[in-house]
mmCIF file of C-alpha atoms in Angstrom:
data_model
loop_
_atom_site.group_PDB
_atom_site.id
_atom_site.type_symbol
_atom_site.label_atom_id
_atom_site.label_comp_id
_atom_site.label_asym_id
_atom_site.label_seq_id
_atom_site.Cartn_x
_atom_site.Cartn_y
_atom_site.Cartn_z
ATOM 1 C CA GLY A 1 92.139 122.158 -4.164
ATOM 2 C CA GLU A 2 89.736 123.673 -1.708
ATOM 3 C CA SER A 3 91.241 125.323 1.324
ATOM 4 C CA VAL A 4 90.408 126.537 4.745
ATOM 5 C CA GLY A 5 92.059 129.707 5.900
ATOM 6 C CA LEU A 6 92.140 132.036 8.848
ATOM 7 C CA HIS A 7 91.989 135.818 8.750
ATOM 8 C CA LEU A 8 94.421 136.591 11.591
ATOM 9 C CA PRO A 9 97.501 134.616 12.513
ATOM 10 C CA THR A 10 97.791 136.146 16.009
ATOM 11 C CA LEU A 11 95.154 137.548 18.313
ATOM 12 C CA SER A 12 95.963 139.191 21.621
ATOM 13 C CA VAL A 13 93.218 139.881 24.179
ATOM 14 C CA GLN A 14 93.057 140.941 27.788
ATOM 15 C CA GLU A 15 92.184 138.347 30.362
ATOM 16 C CA GLY A 16 88.466 138.470 31.011
ATOM 17 C CA ASP A 17 87.598 139.927 27.630
ATOM 18 C CA ASN A 18 85.792 138.045 24.907
ATOM 19 C CA SER A 19 87.690 136.853 21.858
ATOM 20 C CA ILE A 20 86.570 136.061 18.342
ATOM 21 C CA ILE A 21 88.601 133.898 15.997
ATOM 22 C CA ASN A 22 87.571 133.883 12.370
ATOM 23 C CA CYS A 23 87.882 131.328 9.628
ATOM 24 C CA ALA A 24 87.035 131.385 5.930
ATOM 25 C CA TYR A 25 86.333 128.256 3.965
ATOM 26 C CA SER A 26 86.054 127.909 0.240
ATOM 27 C CA ASN A 27 84.343 124.558 -0.298
ATOM 28 C CA SER A 28 80.648 125.336 -0.358
ATOM 29 C CA ALA A 29 79.918 121.598 -0.197
ATOM 30 C CA SER A 30 81.545 121.230 3.220
ATOM 31 C CA ASP A 31 78.921 120.108 5.689
ATOM 32 C CA TYR A 32 80.730 119.737 8.959
ATOM 33 C CA PHE A 33 83.114 122.026 10.796
ATOM 34 C CA ILE A 34 85.193 121.647 13.916
ATOM 35 C CA TRP A 35 87.259 123.951 16.069
ATOM 36 C CA TYR A 36 90.343 122.520 17.725
ATOM 37 C CA LYS A 37 92.640 124.007 20.343
ATOM 38 C CA GLN A 38 96.288 123.075 20.357
ATOM 39 C CA GLU A 39 98.609 123.943 23.189
ATOM 40 C CA SER A 40 102.340 123.902 22.687
ATOM 41 C CA GLY A 41 103.707 120.377 22.476
ATOM 42 C CA LYS A 42 100.288 118.753 22.583
ATOM 43 C CA GLY A 43 97.780 117.318 20.203
ATOM 44 C CA PRO A 44 94.673 119.133 18.928
ATOM 45 C CA GLN A 45 91.860 119.125 21.425
ATOM 46 C CA PHE A 46 88.254 119.151 20.242
ATOM 47 C CA ILE A 47 86.380 122.293 21.316
ATOM 48 C CA ILE A 48 83.129 122.431 19.435
ATOM 49 C CA ASP A 49 81.628 121.390 16.137
ATOM 50 C CA ILE A 50 78.769 122.470 13.940
ATOM 51 C CA ARG A 51 76.952 120.996 10.982
ATOM 52 C CA SER A 52 75.991 122.974 7.953
ATOM 53 C CA ASN A 53 72.287 122.810 8.776
ATOM 54 C CA MET A 54 72.930 125.015 11.803
ATOM 55 C CA ASP A 55 74.158 128.590 12.097
ATOM 56 C CA LYS A 56 75.017 128.710 15.770
ATOM 57 C CA ARG A 57 76.041 126.306 18.479
ATOM 58 C CA GLN A 58 77.008 127.017 22.048
ATOM 59 C CA GLY A 59 79.201 125.207 24.489
ATOM 60 C CA GLN A 60 80.744 126.117 27.767
ATOM 61 C CA ARG A 61 82.132 129.648 27.253
ATOM 62 C CA VAL A 62 82.424 128.993 23.530
ATOM 63 C CA THR A 63 80.094 129.694 20.642
ATOM 64 C CA VAL A 64 80.569 128.767 17.010
ATOM 65 C CA LEU A 65 78.827 130.744 14.314
ATOM 66 C CA LEU A 66 78.462 129.567 10.743
ATOM 67 C CA ASN A 67 77.564 131.890 7.896
ATOM 68 C CA LYS A 68 77.149 129.796 4.803
ATOM 69 C CA THR A 69 76.305 132.775 2.628
ATOM 70 C CA VAL A 70 79.819 134.147 2.922
ATOM 71 C CA LYS A 71 81.440 130.853 3.882
ATOM 72 C CA HIS A 72 82.628 132.109 7.208
ATOM 73 C CA LEU A 73 83.088 130.386 10.539
ATOM 74 C CA SER A 74 83.919 131.983 13.859
ATOM 75 C CA LEU A 75 84.746 130.876 17.367
ATOM 76 C CA GLN A 76 83.784 133.120 20.231
ATOM 77 C CA ILE A 77 85.382 132.573 23.616
ATOM 78 C CA ALA A 78 83.759 134.390 26.512
ATOM 79 C CA ALA A 79 85.638 135.719 29.538
ATOM 80 C CA THR A 80 89.020 134.507 28.352
ATOM 81 C CA GLN A 81 91.358 132.900 30.821
ATOM 82 C CA PRO A 82 95.132 132.332 30.741
ATOM 83 C CA GLY A 83 94.491 128.690 29.907
ATOM 84 C CA ASP A 84 92.833 129.744 26.674
ATOM 85 C CA SER A 85 96.203 130.737 25.246
ATOM 86 C CA ALA A 86 96.830 128.325 22.398
ATOM 87 C CA VAL A 87 96.634 127.939 18.642
ATOM 88 C CA TYR A 88 93.101 127.468 17.371
ATOM 89 C CA PHE A 89 92.373 125.603 14.161
ATOM 90 C CA CYS A 90 89.193 125.409 12.219
ATOM 91 C CA ALA A 91 88.668 122.346 10.093
ATOM 92 C CA GLU A 92 86.122 121.430 7.473
ATOM 93 C CA ARG A 93 84.879 118.214 6.094
ATOM 94 C CA TYR A 94 83.211 117.502 2.802
ATOM 95 C CA SER A 95 81.406 114.239 3.359
ATOM 96 C CA GLY A 96 80.857 113.685 -0.321
ATOM 97 C CA GLY A 97 84.560 113.713 -0.926
ATOM 98 C CA GLY A 98 85.199 110.461 0.823
ATOM 99 C CA ALA A 99 86.536 109.658 4.249
ATOM 100 C CA ASP A 100 89.828 111.405 3.819
ATOM 101 C CA GLY A 101 89.916 113.237 7.099
ATOM 102 C CA LEU A 102 89.679 116.879 7.877
ATOM 103 C CA THR A 103 91.137 119.870 6.072
ATOM 104 C CA PHE A 104 92.728 122.254 8.533
ATOM 105 C CA GLY A 105 93.515 125.914 8.316
ATOM 106 C CA LYS A 106 96.885 127.228 9.413
ATOM 107 C CA GLY A 107 95.721 128.326 12.841
ATOM 108 C CA THR A 108 95.368 131.464 14.906
ATOM 109 C CA HIS A 109 97.567 131.988 17.911
ATOM 110 C CA LEU A 110 95.464 133.392 20.751
ATOM 111 C CA ILE A 111 97.443 135.216 23.415
ATOM 112 C CA ILE A 112 95.763 136.118 26.692
ATOM 113 C CA GLN A 113 97.370 139.072 28.382
ATOM 114 C CA PRO A 114 97.059 139.499 32.163
ATOM 115 C CA ASN B 1 92.868 113.695 23.586
ATOM 116 C CA ALA B 2 92.474 111.115 26.302
ATOM 117 C CA GLY B 3 92.504 107.606 24.959
ATOM 118 C CA VAL B 4 94.468 107.918 21.722
ATOM 119 C CA MET B 5 97.934 106.744 22.647
ATOM 120 C CA GLN B 6 100.983 107.494 20.565
ATOM 121 C CA ASN B 7 104.558 106.428 21.051
ATOM 122 C CA PRO B 8 107.252 107.352 21.059
ATOM 123 C CA ARG B 9 106.512 110.974 21.940
ATOM 124 C CA HIS B 10 109.918 112.040 20.696
ATOM 125 C CA LEU B 11 112.155 110.237 18.244
ATOM 126 C CA VAL B 12 115.539 111.218 16.873
ATOM 127 C CA ARG B 13 116.838 109.508 13.766
ATOM 128 C CA ARG B 14 119.860 109.999 11.563
ATOM 129 C CA ARG B 15 119.386 110.483 7.857
ATOM 130 C CA GLY B 16 118.836 107.164 6.168
ATOM 131 C CA GLN B 17 117.445 105.368 9.205
ATOM 132 C CA GLU B 18 113.900 104.150 9.640
ATOM 133 C CA ALA B 19 111.277 105.688 11.898
ATOM 134 C CA ARG B 20 108.299 103.763 13.266
ATOM 135 C CA LEU B 21 105.487 105.594 14.972
ATOM 136 C CA ARG B 22 102.765 103.729 16.793
ATOM 137 C CA CYS B 23 99.185 104.641 17.543
ATOM 138 C CA SER B 24 96.570 102.875 19.638
ATOM 139 C CA PRO B 25 93.105 104.330 18.997
ATOM 140 C CA MET B 26 90.554 105.069 21.661
ATOM 141 C CA LYS B 27 88.703 102.055 22.968
ATOM 142 C CA GLY B 28 85.886 101.172 20.625
ATOM 143 C CA HIS B 29 87.329 103.153 17.711
ATOM 144 C CA SER B 30 88.095 101.246 14.550
ATOM 145 C CA HIS B 31 89.056 104.159 12.308
ATOM 146 C CA VAL B 32 92.520 105.688 12.427
ATOM 147 C CA TYR B 33 93.902 108.778 10.728
ATOM 148 C CA TRP B 34 97.467 110.031 10.490
ATOM 149 C CA TYR B 35 98.369 113.703 10.090
ATOM 150 C CA ARG B 36 101.642 115.564 9.782
ATOM 151 C CA GLN B 37 102.271 119.006 11.197
ATOM 152 C CA LEU B 38 105.212 121.211 10.328
ATOM 153 C CA PRO B 39 106.200 124.075 12.671
ATOM 154 C CA GLU B 40 103.786 127.007 12.541
ATOM 155 C CA GLU B 41 101.474 125.161 10.162
ATOM 156 C CA GLY B 42 98.219 123.292 10.288
ATOM 157 C CA LEU B 43 97.751 119.563 10.129
ATOM 158 C CA LYS B 44 97.987 117.808 6.785
ATOM 159 C CA PHE B 45 96.070 114.610 6.221
ATOM 160 C CA MET B 46 98.198 111.607 5.311
ATOM 161 C CA VAL B 47 96.236 108.386 5.503
ATOM 162 C CA TYR B 48 92.999 106.876 6.773
ATOM 163 C CA LEU B 49 92.826 103.248 7.855
ATOM 164 C CA GLN B 50 90.405 100.749 9.234
ATOM 165 C CA LYS B 51 91.424 97.414 10.646
ATOM 166 C CA GLU B 52 93.592 95.651 8.045
ATOM 167 C CA ASN B 53 92.590 98.104 5.330
ATOM 168 C CA ILE B 54 93.947 101.342 3.943
ATOM 169 C CA ILE B 55 90.920 103.387 2.942
ATOM 170 C CA ASP B 56 92.522 106.584 1.733
ATOM 171 C CA GLU B 57 96.240 107.277 1.402
ATOM 172 C CA SER B 58 95.956 110.301 -0.840
ATOM 173 C CA GLY B 59 98.063 112.395 1.523
ATOM 174 C CA MET B 60 100.947 109.985 1.798
ATOM 175 C CA PRO B 61 104.199 110.666 -0.042
ATOM 176 C CA LYS B 62 104.632 108.172 -2.834
ATOM 177 C CA GLU B 63 107.927 106.828 -1.567
ATOM 178 C CA ARG B 64 109.390 105.833 1.797
ATOM 179 C CA PHE B 65 106.113 106.229 3.738
ATOM 180 C CA SER B 66 103.760 103.411 4.608
ATOM 181 C CA ALA B 67 101.038 102.756 7.140
ATOM 182 C CA GLU B 68 99.234 99.750 8.487
ATOM 183 C CA PHE B 69 96.548 98.951 11.016
ATOM 184 C CA PRO B 70 96.691 95.218 11.706
ATOM 185 C CA LYS B 71 93.912 93.153 13.151
ATOM 186 C CA GLU B 72 95.778 93.020 16.430
ATOM 187 C CA GLY B 73 97.962 95.786 17.771
ATOM 188 C CA PRO B 74 98.463 99.451 17.066
ATOM 189 C CA SER B 75 98.542 101.321 13.814
ATOM 190 C CA ILE B 76 102.065 101.905 12.543
ATOM 191 C CA LEU B 77 103.350 104.776 10.427
ATOM 192 C CA ARG B 78 106.673 103.795 8.931
ATOM 193 C CA ILE B 79 109.140 106.141 7.314
ATOM 194 C CA GLN B 80 112.091 104.557 5.580
ATOM 195 C CA GLN B 81 115.397 106.274 4.806
ATOM 196 C CA VAL B 82 114.406 109.419 6.647
ATOM 197 C CA VAL B 83 115.554 112.820 5.424
ATOM 198 C CA ARG B 84 115.719 116.170 7.213
ATOM 199 C CA GLY B 85 112.449 117.230 5.629
ATOM 200 C CA ASP B 86 110.642 114.437 7.445
ATOM 201 C CA SER B 87 111.183 116.252 10.740
ATOM 202 C CA ALA B 88 107.721 117.100 11.973
ATOM 203 C CA ALA B 89 105.049 116.229 14.485
ATOM 204 C CA TYR B 90 102.960 113.245 13.458
ATOM 205 C CA PHE B 91 99.503 113.007 14.927
ATOM 206 C CA CYS B 92 97.225 110.050 15.027
ATOM 207 C CA ALA B 93 93.482 110.394 15.446
ATOM 208 C CA SER B 94 90.637 107.933 15.774
ATOM 209 C CA SER B 95 86.878 107.842 15.426
ATOM 210 C CA PRO B 96 84.250 105.211 16.121
ATOM 211 C CA ARG B 97 82.839 105.330 12.632
ATOM 212 C CA GLU B 98 83.695 106.981 9.391
ATOM 213 C CA SER B 99 83.928 110.602 10.361
ATOM 214 C CA GLY B 100 83.168 112.034 6.955
ATOM 215 C CA ILE B 101 79.715 110.553 6.607
ATOM 216 C CA SER B 102 78.063 111.136 9.926
ATOM 217 C CA GLY B 103 80.183 113.940 11.262
ATOM 218 C CA ASN B 104 81.616 111.831 14.002
ATOM 219 C CA THR B 105 84.279 113.775 15.739
ATOM 220 C CA ILE B 106 87.780 112.456 15.536
ATOM 221 C CA TYR B 107 90.015 112.640 18.574
ATOM 222 C CA PHE B 108 93.739 113.205 18.459
ATOM 223 C CA GLY B 109 96.661 111.753 20.324
ATOM 224 C CA GLU B 110 99.442 113.835 21.793
ATOM 225 C CA GLY B 111 101.677 113.325 18.772
ATOM 226 C CA SER B 112 105.085 111.947 17.966
ATOM 227 C CA TRP B 113 107.831 114.468 17.300
ATOM 228 C CA LEU B 114 110.348 113.187 14.785
ATOM 229 C CA THR B 115 113.702 114.919 14.470
ATOM 230 C CA VAL B 116 116.055 113.854 11.711
ATOM 231 C CA VAL B 117 119.681 114.829 12.257
#
């Protein structure tokens, strides 16, 4: 079936730098995307979402970019902090496929170095 | 994550025993989803329920696994005759309406970690 994947399994950045986490999706009919953050031993925490009729959305220190032409999604985190260290998942939803939940990628482990 | 309550957080079962995982959705949410996560992997959808109804169980194994969301009380994910391969983190999530149609965000609980020995 369709899948969501991530380009890099591990990303290491210096504290204070900006980080970019990338995600590729293959279902061109997907119309809603979410980024989740998961810390060790905890559940996924919603960060930011974007619908397919948008190409950019900003939150507090985070920005999600959607490029439907190449089916690419990215999460930008500005001025990274130690608390940003976690695994980040992108997820897609195809609303026409029924209410069967989200399809997650495998995740990128973001490591913030002091 | 606040609001979606799962228990137990950790559960150890011997092979062949039954595991019951409970989930209380956020207040006002009537849609519940269960996901399974293996170490170093993403979350895999299992089942989607509304009160008293299973809407989509396409991700559930055909045998030993069942789920319910009664009119009163929490949603229950039940695993009978557990095997070592059932060891995983099981996450429950909830949304106020059907997430797939309107893009309503679903919120996750802290998970239940099942270890089969």
